[in-house]
């Protein structure tokens, strides 16, 4: 059975078979307004989703995509929050990626600010919020977007922050090096559950900085299938990825941090963030429980939900449940505000305290690592053979 699952994960990696709109129920009809604003010579594109007829009483939500420089498309299941009482859900592609790409015949060297975290948190996002004329709003960040949200909450001007009602940090981290160490932890880590030989090869390749080698790329591709899904919106996001920004900020893969963000650490400052915060992660997330737990301990008004079927992208892996949890959180934030009472964080469940080995578990004797990797790679190659045909079946999601 596990061989079949790994073979299927490989097929998903190689081709697309489901659209993001198929992942969630659609309780209402949506409208979308697309626009642009030029920020530091780059047109930044955004999309504002509203329900056509459903009543709206909750403030807008602004979604901050991950990467860095991985466009917004994979977050599109969140647009259905507009059917759950939100006045609108707003997405944008951060400068340099997706439909906010660099101007023709221009290079990243001409826009060095795109490798500075302060641009995204203190220039781009505040200018967008002002352009949208939002009196009150919520922020939902995913992965790198959680870093952006934290830096915004800690460093933006009082004028920009006065409308911030709450933050939702999905797949979050506040300390880059703790994030890497947690992945290699022998008890809660994902990479720490790999067979010793595979762990050794990854370490050696990283010591040699052999990130572009066929071996490292193959291992990275196989491991990534355990933590993400290849839906159409994920593929479109990949197409719009600005790899120069991604590598410059993050490093060569999701399992290392050697770029601008290599020394990122704001954990000790998180107590300054007073708005309600929903932390969320997947049971098989690259953001391991110790990383999220450290954040929750520092955030004075926070709660944590772990999604049982998710890797790093809960809005895809547990799409409907993720929408339900976010909507519940926003309603409670709204109720506390309207009634003038203190927000009380929710104790979601006990799953957060039950870590298990994940990925290619060393304890899983019935599933040798060689068989797993072989099945996955075989699925990758076969899936790639169908990629062209499968992509023809889909149209661009807006």
GROMACS .gro file of C-alpha atoms in nm:
model
  398
    1UNK     CA    1   0.000   0.000   0.000
    2UNK     CA    2   0.275   0.245   0.089
    3UNK     CA    3   0.451   0.168  -0.239
    4UNK     CA    4   0.132   0.265  -0.421
    5UNK     CA    5   0.104   0.588  -0.221
    6UNK     CA    6   0.461   0.685  -0.299
    7UNK     CA    7   0.411   0.602  -0.667
    8UNK     CA    8   0.104   0.830  -0.663
    9UNK     CA    9   0.297   1.109  -0.495
   10UNK     CA   10   0.552   1.081  -0.773
   11UNK     CA   11   0.281   1.107  -1.037
   12UNK     CA   12   0.143   1.415  -0.867
   13UNK     CA   13   0.490   1.569  -0.869
   14UNK     CA   14   0.527   1.501  -1.239
   15UNK     CA   15   0.184   1.617  -1.358
   16UNK     CA   16  -0.132   1.797  -1.249
   17UNK     CA   17  -0.460   1.613  -1.198
   18UNK     CA   18  -0.673   1.835  -0.973
   19UNK     CA   19  -0.759   2.201  -0.972
   20UNK     CA   20  -0.752   2.401  -0.651
   21UNK     CA   21  -1.117   2.486  -0.700
   22UNK     CA   22  -1.196   2.115  -0.678
   23UNK     CA   23  -1.049   2.099  -0.329
   24UNK     CA   24  -1.313   2.306  -0.152
   25UNK     CA   25  -1.691   2.335  -0.148
   26UNK     CA   26  -1.824   2.646  -0.326
   27UNK     CA   27  -2.107   2.795  -0.118
   28UNK     CA   28  -2.144   3.116  -0.321
   29UNK     CA   29  -2.056   3.295  -0.642
   30UNK     CA   30  -1.752   3.522  -0.633
   31UNK     CA   31  -1.651   3.833  -0.825
   32UNK     CA   32  -1.292   3.945  -0.873
   33UNK     CA   33  -1.139   4.286  -0.936
   34UNK     CA   34  -0.785   4.289  -1.073
   35UNK     CA   35  -0.560   4.593  -1.040
   36UNK     CA   36  -0.202   4.721  -1.030
   37UNK     CA   37   0.003   4.978  -0.846
   38UNK     CA   38   0.360   5.073  -0.939
   39UNK     CA   39   0.600   5.047  -0.645
   40UNK     CA   40   0.966   5.136  -0.700
   41UNK     CA   41   0.929   5.104  -1.079
   42UNK     CA   42   0.765   4.758  -1.070
   43UNK     CA   43   0.389   4.712  -1.136
   44UNK     CA   44   0.253   4.504  -0.846
   45UNK     CA   45  -0.062   4.311  -0.941
   46UNK     CA   46  -0.345   4.228  -0.699
   47UNK     CA   47  -0.685   4.054  -0.700
   48UNK     CA   48  -0.983   4.141  -0.475
   49UNK     CA   49  -1.244   3.865  -0.434
   50UNK     CA   50  -1.593   3.941  -0.304
   51UNK     CA   51  -1.909   3.734  -0.266
   52UNK     CA   52  -2.174   3.836  -0.517
   53UNK     CA   53  -2.466   3.807  -0.276
   54UNK     CA   54  -2.359   3.663   0.062
   55UNK     CA   55  -2.376   3.900   0.361
   56UNK     CA   56  -2.040   4.039   0.471
   57UNK     CA   57  -1.968   4.164   0.823
   58UNK     CA   58  -1.602   4.071   0.873
   59UNK     CA   59  -1.310   4.294   0.772
   60UNK     CA   60  -1.102   4.213   0.459
   61UNK     CA   61  -0.828   3.954   0.468
   62UNK     CA   62  -0.497   4.017   0.291
   63UNK     CA   63  -0.305   3.702   0.194
   64UNK     CA   64   0.076   3.703   0.190
   65UNK     CA   65   0.223   3.427  -0.026
   66UNK     CA   66   0.533   3.226   0.048
   67UNK     CA   67   0.858   3.162  -0.129
   68UNK     CA   68   1.005   3.413  -0.119
   69UNK     CA   69   0.887   3.495  -0.470
   70UNK     CA   70   0.641   3.205  -0.507
   71UNK     CA   71   0.327   3.368  -0.657
   72UNK     CA   72  -0.014   3.369  -0.494
   73UNK     CA   73  -0.198   3.109  -0.706
   74UNK     CA   74  -0.160   2.819  -0.461
   75UNK     CA   75  -0.340   3.024  -0.194
   76UNK     CA   76  -0.654   3.056  -0.408
   77UNK     CA   77  -0.865   2.816  -0.195
   78UNK     CA   78  -0.867   3.102   0.058
   79UNK     CA   79  -1.079   3.315  -0.175
   80UNK     CA   80  -1.382   3.113  -0.057
   81UNK     CA   81  -1.355   3.287   0.282
   82UNK     CA   82  -1.550   3.563   0.107
   83UNK     CA   83  -1.846   3.324   0.125
   84UNK     CA   84  -1.804   3.294   0.503
   85UNK     CA   85  -1.869   3.652   0.605
   86UNK     CA   86  -1.554   3.837   0.493
   87UNK     CA   87  -1.611   4.154   0.295
   88UNK     CA   88  -1.327   4.057   0.062
   89UNK     CA   89  -1.015   3.842   0.028
   90UNK     CA   90  -0.717   4.013  -0.134
   91UNK     CA   91  -0.417   3.847  -0.300
   92UNK     CA   92  -0.114   4.003  -0.462
   93UNK     CA   93   0.204   3.883  -0.627
   94UNK     CA   94   0.501   4.035  -0.450
   95UNK     CA   95   0.732   4.240  -0.673
   96UNK     CA   96   0.953   4.034  -0.901
   97UNK     CA   97   0.733   3.724  -0.935
   98UNK     CA   98   0.415   3.603  -1.104
   99UNK     CA   99   0.218   3.887  -1.260
  100UNK     CA  100   0.437   4.139  -1.077
  101UNK     CA  101   0.743   4.031  -1.274
  102UNK     CA  102   1.039   4.257  -1.342
  103UNK     CA  103   0.998   4.491  -1.641
  104UNK     CA  104   1.113   4.343  -1.974
  105UNK     CA  105   1.488   4.323  -2.026
  106UNK     CA  106   1.559   4.422  -1.665
  107UNK     CA  107   1.756   4.209  -1.418
  108UNK     CA  108   1.745   4.159  -1.043
  109UNK     CA  109   2.073   4.350  -1.008
  110UNK     CA  110   1.881   4.665  -1.102
  111UNK     CA  111   1.636   4.606  -0.815
  112UNK     CA  112   1.855   4.515  -0.514
  113UNK     CA  113   1.574   4.606  -0.273
  114UNK     CA  114   1.400   4.282  -0.374
  115UNK     CA  115   1.659   4.099  -0.164
  116UNK     CA  116   1.580   4.312   0.144
  117UNK     CA  117   1.309   4.206   0.389
  118UNK     CA  118   1.241   4.569   0.477
  119UNK     CA  119   1.113   4.640   0.125
  120UNK     CA  120   0.833   4.383   0.154
  121UNK     CA  121   0.733   4.465   0.513
  122UNK     CA  122   0.785   4.842   0.531
  123UNK     CA  123   0.733   4.963   0.174
  124UNK     CA  124   0.535   4.727  -0.048
  125UNK     CA  125   0.271   4.600   0.197
  126UNK     CA  126   0.204   4.942   0.358
  127UNK     CA  127   0.169   5.104   0.015
  128UNK     CA  128  -0.081   4.837  -0.091
  129UNK     CA  129  -0.286   4.875   0.228
  130UNK     CA  130  -0.299   5.250   0.172
  131UNK     CA  131  -0.390   5.203  -0.195
  132UNK     CA  132  -0.677   4.969  -0.100
  133UNK     CA  133  -0.797   5.222   0.162
  134UNK     CA  134  -0.856   4.954   0.426
  135UNK     CA  135  -0.963   5.091   0.765
  136UNK     CA  136  -0.950   4.749   0.928
  137UNK     CA  137  -0.800   4.426   0.796
  138UNK     CA  138  -0.660   4.085   0.883
  139UNK     CA  139  -0.331   3.938   0.755
  140UNK     CA  140  -0.283   3.574   0.660
  141UNK     CA  141   0.074   3.478   0.579
  142UNK     CA  142   0.205   3.144   0.465
  143UNK     CA  143   0.567   3.027   0.505
  144UNK     CA  144   0.783   3.326   0.398
  145UNK     CA  145   0.457   3.521   0.422
  146UNK     CA  146   0.459   3.456   0.799
  147UNK     CA  147   0.803   3.620   0.819
  148UNK     CA  148   0.670   3.914   0.623
  149UNK     CA  149   0.367   3.943   0.855
  150UNK     CA  150   0.583   3.935   1.168
  151UNK     CA  151   0.825   4.198   1.035
  152UNK     CA  152   0.531   4.416   0.936
  153UNK     CA  153   0.371   4.387   1.281
  154UNK     CA  154   0.703   4.464   1.451
  155UNK     CA  155   0.841   4.740   1.228
  156UNK     CA  156   0.570   4.910   1.023
  157UNK     CA  157   0.453   5.262   1.103
  158UNK     CA  158   0.168   5.321   1.351
  159UNK     CA  159  -0.036   5.455   1.060
  160UNK     CA  160  -0.009   5.122   0.876
  161UNK     CA  161  -0.065   4.913   1.186
  162UNK     CA  162  -0.369   5.092   1.326
  163UNK     CA  163  -0.611   4.885   1.116
  164UNK     CA  164  -0.453   4.545   1.187
  165UNK     CA  165  -0.710   4.328   1.370
  166UNK     CA  166  -0.543   3.987   1.368
  167UNK     CA  167  -0.285   3.769   1.200
  168UNK     CA  168  -0.297   3.410   1.080
  169UNK     CA  169   0.045   3.250   1.038
  170UNK     CA  170   0.030   2.923   0.841
  171UNK     CA  171   0.341   2.706   0.831
  172UNK     CA  172   0.522   2.970   1.039
  173UNK     CA  173   0.875   3.028   1.159
  174UNK     CA  174   1.037   3.301   1.366
  175UNK     CA  175   1.393   3.164   1.373
  176UNK     CA  176   1.558   3.027   1.058
  177UNK     CA  177   1.823   2.819   1.227
  178UNK     CA  178   1.578   2.664   1.474
  179UNK     CA  179   1.365   2.574   1.171
  180UNK     CA  180   1.656   2.387   1.011
  181UNK     CA  181   1.761   2.216   1.334
  182UNK     CA  182   1.403   2.106   1.399
  183UNK     CA  183   1.383   1.928   1.064
  184UNK     CA  184   1.683   1.714   1.163
  185UNK     CA  185   1.554   1.639   1.513
  186UNK     CA  186   1.550   1.263   1.574
  187UNK     CA  187   1.211   1.269   1.751
  188UNK     CA  188   1.000   1.542   1.589
  189UNK     CA  189   1.195   1.608   1.270
  190UNK     CA  190   1.103   1.512   0.916
  191UNK     CA  191   1.457   1.485   0.781
  192UNK     CA  192   1.560   1.328   1.110
  193UNK     CA  193   1.334   1.033   1.032
  194UNK     CA  194   1.519   0.949   0.710
  195UNK     CA  195   1.744   0.641   0.696
  196UNK     CA  196   2.097   0.726   0.819
  197UNK     CA  197   2.252   0.677   0.474
  198UNK     CA  198   2.014   0.927   0.313
  199UNK     CA  199   2.074   1.175   0.595
  200UNK     CA  200   2.446   1.139   0.541
  201UNK     CA  201   2.420   1.204   0.168
  202UNK     CA  202   2.213   1.519   0.222
  203UNK     CA  203   2.462   1.651   0.479
  204UNK     CA  204   2.759   1.577   0.253
  205UNK     CA  205   2.602   1.742  -0.051
  206UNK     CA  206   2.518   2.050   0.154
  207UNK     CA  207   2.871   2.068   0.297
  208UNK     CA  208   2.997   2.056  -0.062
  209UNK     CA  209   2.742   2.321  -0.167
  210UNK     CA  210   2.637   2.075  -0.439
  211UNK     CA  211   2.282   2.210  -0.454
  212UNK     CA  212   2.271   2.196  -0.834
  213UNK     CA  213   2.402   1.840  -0.856
  214UNK     CA  214   2.168   1.578  -1.006
  215UNK     CA  215   2.182   1.380  -0.681
  216UNK     CA  216   2.077   1.672  -0.458
  217UNK     CA  217   1.807   1.780  -0.700
  218UNK     CA  218   1.668   1.425  -0.713
  219UNK     CA  219   1.665   1.390  -0.334
  220UNK     CA  220   1.508   1.733  -0.295
  221UNK     CA  221   1.237   1.650  -0.549
  222UNK     CA  222   1.152   1.321  -0.381
  223UNK     CA  223   1.142   1.464  -0.029
  224UNK     CA  224   0.932   1.760  -0.137
  225UNK     CA  225   0.653   1.528  -0.248
  226UNK     CA  226   0.601   1.433   0.114
  227UNK     CA  227   0.528   1.794   0.210
  228UNK     CA  228   0.345   1.953  -0.089
  229UNK     CA  229   0.084   1.861  -0.350
  230UNK     CA  230   0.104   1.935  -0.723
  231UNK     CA  231  -0.230   2.093  -0.804
  232UNK     CA  232  -0.286   2.329  -1.094
  233UNK     CA  233  -0.249   2.645  -0.886
  234UNK     CA  234   0.075   2.513  -0.739
  235UNK     CA  235   0.209   2.449  -1.089
  236UNK     CA  236   0.111   2.800  -1.200
  237UNK     CA  237   0.287   2.943  -0.896
  238UNK     CA  238   0.597   2.746  -0.986
  239UNK     CA  239   0.587   2.887  -1.338
  240UNK     CA  240   0.586   3.240  -1.197
  241UNK     CA  241   0.860   3.177  -0.940
  242UNK     CA  242   1.156   3.415  -0.953
  243UNK     CA  243   1.431   3.170  -0.864
  244UNK     CA  244   1.696   3.441  -0.831
  245UNK     CA  245   1.497   3.605  -0.552
  246UNK     CA  246   1.410   3.269  -0.394
  247UNK     CA  247   1.772   3.150  -0.381
  248UNK     CA  248   1.900   3.491  -0.276
  249UNK     CA  249   1.659   3.509   0.015
  250UNK     CA  250   1.605   3.144   0.116
  251UNK     CA  251   1.882   2.933  -0.028
  252UNK     CA  252   1.886   2.642  -0.269
  253UNK     CA  253   1.601   2.435  -0.121
  254UNK     CA  254   1.335   2.415   0.150
  255UNK     CA  255   1.576   2.214   0.364
  256UNK     CA  256   1.846   2.478   0.403
  257UNK     CA  257   1.865   2.850   0.487
  258UNK     CA  258   2.174   3.018   0.347
  259UNK     CA  259   2.035   3.335   0.188
  260UNK     CA  260   1.937   3.672   0.331
  261UNK     CA  261   1.702   3.493   0.571
  262UNK     CA  262   1.976   3.266   0.706
  263UNK     CA  263   2.008   3.463   1.030
  264UNK     CA  264   1.644   3.568   1.064
  265UNK     CA  265   1.528   3.546   1.427
  266UNK     CA  266   1.255   3.758   1.588
  267UNK     CA  267   1.137   3.507   1.848
  268UNK     CA  268   1.241   3.727   2.140
  269UNK     CA  269   1.041   4.019   1.996
  270UNK     CA  270   0.712   3.834   1.941
  271UNK     CA  271   0.574   3.943   2.278
  272UNK     CA  272   0.536   4.290   2.124
  273UNK     CA  273   0.262   4.162   1.892
  274UNK     CA  274  -0.062   4.211   2.086
  275UNK     CA  275  -0.327   4.133   1.822
  276UNK     CA  276  -0.485   3.785   1.818
  277UNK     CA  277  -0.273   3.535   1.625
  278UNK     CA  278  -0.376   3.199   1.480
  279UNK     CA  279  -0.076   2.972   1.431
  280UNK     CA  280  -0.134   2.670   1.210
  281UNK     CA  281   0.079   2.389   1.077
  282UNK     CA  282   0.047   2.047   0.921
  283UNK     CA  283   0.120   1.720   1.094
  284UNK     CA  284   0.385   1.651   0.829
  285UNK     CA  285   0.492   2.014   0.790
  286UNK     CA  286   0.850   2.124   0.737
  287UNK     CA  287   0.774   2.363   1.025
  288UNK     CA  288   0.804   2.112   1.304
  289UNK     CA  289   0.611   2.137   1.636
  290UNK     CA  290   0.908   2.277   1.830
  291UNK     CA  291   0.927   2.574   1.589
  292UNK     CA  292   0.557   2.662   1.624
  293UNK     CA  293   0.556   2.589   1.997
  294UNK     CA  294   0.834   2.843   2.056
  295UNK     CA  295   0.629   3.106   1.874
  296UNK     CA  296   0.313   3.032   2.070
  297UNK     CA  297   0.501   3.067   2.397
  298UNK     CA  298   0.610   3.419   2.300
  299UNK     CA  299   0.290   3.549   2.138
  300UNK     CA  300   0.065   3.665   2.424
  301UNK     CA  301  -0.264   3.633   2.236
  302UNK     CA  302  -0.216   3.323   2.022
  303UNK     CA  303  -0.362   2.981   1.956
  304UNK     CA  304  -0.230   2.688   1.751
  305UNK     CA  305  -0.413   2.445   1.525
  306UNK     CA  306  -0.236   2.146   1.371
  307UNK     CA  307  -0.403   1.997   1.063
  308UNK     CA  308  -0.395   1.616   1.059
  309UNK     CA  309  -0.349   1.549   0.686
  310UNK     CA  310  -0.127   1.840   0.590
  311UNK     CA  311   0.228   1.897   0.489
  312UNK     CA  312   0.340   2.256   0.451
  313UNK     CA  313   0.035   2.376   0.256
  314UNK     CA  314  -0.270   2.323   0.478
  315UNK     CA  315  -0.492   2.542   0.261
  316UNK     CA  316  -0.455   2.269  -0.004
  317UNK     CA  317  -0.401   1.951   0.199
  318UNK     CA  318  -0.685   2.018   0.446
  319UNK     CA  319  -0.866   2.276   0.234
  320UNK     CA  320  -1.219   2.276   0.378
  321UNK     CA  321  -1.103   2.228   0.737
  322UNK     CA  322  -0.852   2.510   0.697
  323UNK     CA  323  -1.129   2.743   0.577
  324UNK     CA  324  -1.349   2.641   0.870
  325UNK     CA  325  -1.075   2.705   1.126
  326UNK     CA  326  -0.978   3.044   0.981
  327UNK     CA  327  -1.343   3.155   0.959
  328UNK     CA  328  -1.403   3.046   1.320
  329UNK     CA  329  -1.099   3.244   1.437
  330UNK     CA  330  -1.205   3.556   1.247
  331UNK     CA  331  -1.559   3.541   1.385
  332UNK     CA  332  -1.426   3.519   1.741
  333UNK     CA  333  -1.190   3.812   1.680
  334UNK     CA  334  -1.483   4.012   1.541
  335UNK     CA  335  -1.711   3.924   1.833
  336UNK     CA  336  -1.448   4.026   2.089
  337UNK     CA  337  -1.398   4.358   1.911
  338UNK     CA  338  -1.770   4.436   1.881
  339UNK     CA  339  -1.840   4.344   2.244
  340UNK     CA  340  -1.531   4.526   2.370
  341UNK     CA  341  -1.398   4.220   2.549
  342UNK     CA  342  -1.060   4.051   2.555
  343UNK     CA  343  -1.003   3.786   2.289
  344UNK     CA  344  -0.969   3.440   2.444
  345UNK     CA  345  -0.745   3.199   2.245
  346UNK     CA  346  -0.895   2.861   2.171
  347UNK     CA  347  -0.742   2.528   2.272
  348UNK     CA  348  -0.809   2.341   1.948
  349UNK     CA  349  -0.712   1.982   2.026
  350UNK     CA  350  -0.445   1.752   2.162
  351UNK     CA  351  -0.294   1.653   1.827
  352UNK     CA  352  -0.027   1.921   1.864
  353UNK     CA  353   0.118   1.727   2.156
  354UNK     CA  354   0.135   1.394   1.971
  355UNK     CA  355   0.432   1.413   1.731
  356UNK     CA  356   0.517   1.102   1.533
  357UNK     CA  357   0.798   1.015   1.296
  358UNK     CA  358   0.711   1.138   0.949
  359UNK     CA  359   0.826   1.089   0.592
  360UNK     CA  360   1.048   0.783   0.537
  361UNK     CA  361   1.045   0.673   0.899
  362UNK     CA  362   1.344   0.477   1.016
  363UNK     CA  363   1.109   0.277   1.238
  364UNK     CA  364   0.900   0.165   0.943
  365UNK     CA  365   1.071  -0.168   0.876
  366UNK     CA  366   0.799  -0.279   0.636
  367UNK     CA  367   0.887   0.007   0.403
  368UNK     CA  368   1.259   0.010   0.310
  369UNK     CA  369   1.394   0.346   0.203
  370UNK     CA  370   1.523   0.217  -0.129
  371UNK     CA  371   1.178   0.094  -0.229
  372UNK     CA  372   1.021   0.424  -0.130
  373UNK     CA  373   1.265   0.637  -0.323
  374UNK     CA  374   1.256   0.408  -0.626
  375UNK     CA  375   0.875   0.418  -0.637
  376UNK     CA  376   0.869   0.795  -0.603
  377UNK     CA  377   1.129   0.858  -0.872
  378UNK     CA  378   0.953   0.617  -1.107
  379UNK     CA  379   0.629   0.805  -1.048
  380UNK     CA  380   0.805   1.135  -1.117
  381UNK     CA  381   0.931   1.023  -1.455
  382UNK     CA  382   0.600   0.871  -1.557
  383UNK     CA  383   0.411   1.175  -1.433
  384UNK     CA  384   0.630   1.411  -1.629
  385UNK     CA  385   0.545   1.216  -1.939
  386UNK     CA  386   0.182   1.315  -1.891
  387UNK     CA  387   0.242   1.675  -1.783
  388UNK     CA  388   0.181   1.834  -2.121
  389UNK     CA  389  -0.150   1.654  -2.169
  390UNK     CA  390  -0.272   1.719  -1.817
  391UNK     CA  391  -0.197   2.091  -1.825
  392UNK     CA  392  -0.398   2.129  -2.145
  393UNK     CA  393  -0.707   2.032  -1.947
  394UNK     CA  394  -0.688   2.337  -1.721
  395UNK     CA  395  -0.732   2.708  -1.765
  396UNK     CA  396  -0.566   2.978  -1.562
  397UNK     CA  397  -0.735   3.036  -1.226
  398UNK     CA  398  -0.825   3.396  -1.145
   0.00000   0.00000   0.00000
